[in-house]
């Protein structure tokens, strides 16, 4: 009933840019609460990178503030992560996450993950 499809990862040199996309297909009566991006580097825990609420409020990890921007297309149930001034430490698998309401239940779903590699 909920499917997320990510795209946009790849290999880029330090200082470069990438844009990730996540498109959600969900049952029409479900309500989106928050769209987010997480990442997981080798040997590290998954961490929140950026999130945008249904009301349009955003928050970012300190490490990406000023470099990454999360945005969304409400009509298309799609959200994006524009990543600028990339650093080698941004290398990770990036996952999109959708938090949604199914009736009174707050649930979430994950994308398949897309790798981002930043070379120095």
Short mmCIF file of C-alpha atoms in Angstrom, two decimals:
data_model
loop_
_atom_site.label_atom_id
_atom_site.label_comp_id
_atom_site.label_asym_id
_atom_site.label_seq_id
_atom_site.Cartn_x
_atom_site.Cartn_y
_atom_site.Cartn_z
CA UNK A 1 0.00 0.00 0.00
CA UNK A 2 3.03 2.27 0.30
CA UNK A 3 5.94 2.14 -2.10
CA UNK A 4 8.91 4.48 -2.27
CA UNK A 5 11.22 4.71 -5.27
CA UNK A 6 14.49 6.57 -4.96
CA UNK A 7 16.76 7.89 -7.65
CA UNK A 8 19.69 10.22 -8.15
CA UNK A 9 22.66 8.77 -6.30
CA UNK A 10 26.09 8.28 -7.81
CA UNK A 11 29.75 9.23 -7.78
CA UNK A 12 30.81 12.85 -7.57
CA UNK A 13 33.98 14.75 -6.76
CA UNK A 14 34.29 16.78 -3.60
CA UNK A 15 32.65 20.16 -4.05
CA UNK A 16 30.16 18.80 -6.53
CA UNK A 17 26.38 18.43 -6.35
CA UNK A 18 23.78 15.70 -6.55
CA UNK A 19 20.02 15.67 -6.33
CA UNK A 20 18.13 12.75 -4.85
CA UNK A 21 14.45 12.09 -5.51
CA UNK A 22 11.92 9.90 -3.75
CA UNK A 23 8.50 9.21 -5.21
CA UNK A 24 5.79 7.73 -3.00
CA UNK A 25 2.82 5.68 -4.05
CA UNK A 26 0.30 5.27 -1.28
CA UNK A 27 -3.29 4.45 -0.68
CA UNK A 28 -5.39 7.55 -1.25
CA UNK A 29 -6.81 7.64 2.29
CA UNK A 30 -3.38 7.64 3.91
CA UNK A 31 -2.10 11.03 5.01
CA UNK A 32 1.51 12.09 4.75
CA UNK A 33 3.03 13.39 7.97
CA UNK A 34 6.76 13.79 7.32
CA UNK A 35 9.10 13.18 4.40
CA UNK A 36 12.74 12.66 5.27
CA UNK A 37 16.17 11.57 4.16
CA UNK A 38 18.50 9.41 6.22
CA UNK A 39 21.96 8.10 5.47
CA UNK A 40 24.13 5.28 6.65
CA UNK A 41 27.88 5.25 6.16
CA UNK A 42 29.87 1.99 6.42
CA UNK A 43 30.25 0.96 10.04
CA UNK A 44 27.99 3.73 11.30
CA UNK A 45 24.42 4.02 12.44
CA UNK A 46 21.73 5.40 10.20
CA UNK A 47 21.26 9.12 10.83
CA UNK A 48 18.68 11.73 9.93
CA UNK A 49 19.89 14.12 7.26
CA UNK A 50 16.84 16.29 6.62
CA UNK A 51 13.09 16.24 7.07
CA UNK A 52 10.10 18.25 5.94
CA UNK A 53 6.73 18.09 7.64
CA UNK A 54 3.29 18.22 6.10
CA UNK A 55 3.19 21.86 7.14
CA UNK A 56 6.43 22.61 5.32
CA UNK A 57 8.71 22.90 8.33
CA UNK A 58 12.22 21.62 7.76
CA UNK A 59 15.07 20.47 9.93
CA UNK A 60 18.60 19.41 9.07
CA UNK A 61 21.51 17.61 10.63
CA UNK A 62 24.14 20.12 11.72
CA UNK A 63 26.66 18.53 9.39
CA UNK A 64 24.63 19.40 6.27
CA UNK A 65 23.13 22.79 7.18
CA UNK A 66 23.80 25.35 4.50
CA UNK A 67 24.76 22.68 1.95
CA UNK A 68 21.72 20.42 1.62
CA UNK A 69 18.13 21.45 0.91
CA UNK A 70 15.05 19.28 1.25
CA UNK A 71 12.01 20.14 -0.83
CA UNK A 72 8.82 18.48 -1.99
CA UNK A 73 6.20 18.35 -4.68
CA UNK A 74 2.97 17.81 -2.77
CA UNK A 75 0.89 17.03 -5.82
CA UNK A 76 3.30 14.31 -6.92
CA UNK A 77 4.06 12.90 -3.44
CA UNK A 78 7.71 13.37 -4.27
CA UNK A 79 10.51 14.90 -2.25
CA UNK A 80 14.05 15.84 -3.06
CA UNK A 81 17.42 16.34 -1.45
CA UNK A 82 19.63 18.85 -3.20
CA UNK A 83 23.18 18.26 -2.04
CA UNK A 84 25.77 20.93 -2.77
CA UNK A 85 29.39 21.35 -1.73
CA UNK A 86 29.64 17.63 -1.14
CA UNK A 87 32.41 16.30 1.06
CA UNK A 88 33.96 12.83 1.26
CA UNK A 89 32.31 12.41 4.66
CA UNK A 90 28.92 12.65 2.94
CA UNK A 91 29.62 9.26 1.37
CA UNK A 92 26.84 6.89 2.45
CA UNK A 93 23.76 5.05 1.33
CA UNK A 94 20.89 7.50 1.41
CA UNK A 95 17.39 6.34 2.28
CA UNK A 96 14.16 8.21 1.95
CA UNK A 97 11.58 7.78 4.68
CA UNK A 98 7.89 8.53 4.74
CA UNK A 99 5.90 8.88 7.94
CA UNK A 100 2.17 8.62 7.31
CA UNK A 101 -1.17 8.20 9.00
CA UNK A 102 -3.22 5.13 8.17
CA UNK A 103 -6.40 5.88 10.07
CA UNK A 104 -5.19 6.47 13.63
CA UNK A 105 -1.96 4.56 13.15
CA UNK A 106 1.30 6.42 12.53
CA UNK A 107 3.47 4.26 10.31
CA UNK A 108 6.57 4.69 8.20
CA UNK A 109 8.10 3.28 5.05
CA UNK A 110 11.60 3.23 3.61
CA UNK A 111 13.06 3.53 0.16
CA UNK A 112 15.49 0.98 -1.20
CA UNK A 113 18.52 3.19 -0.62
CA UNK A 114 20.75 4.90 -3.16
CA UNK A 115 24.53 5.10 -2.78
CA UNK A 116 26.33 8.42 -2.84
CA UNK A 117 30.11 8.39 -3.14
CA UNK A 118 32.13 11.59 -2.87
CA UNK A 119 35.73 11.32 -3.95
CA UNK A 120 38.43 13.63 -2.62
#
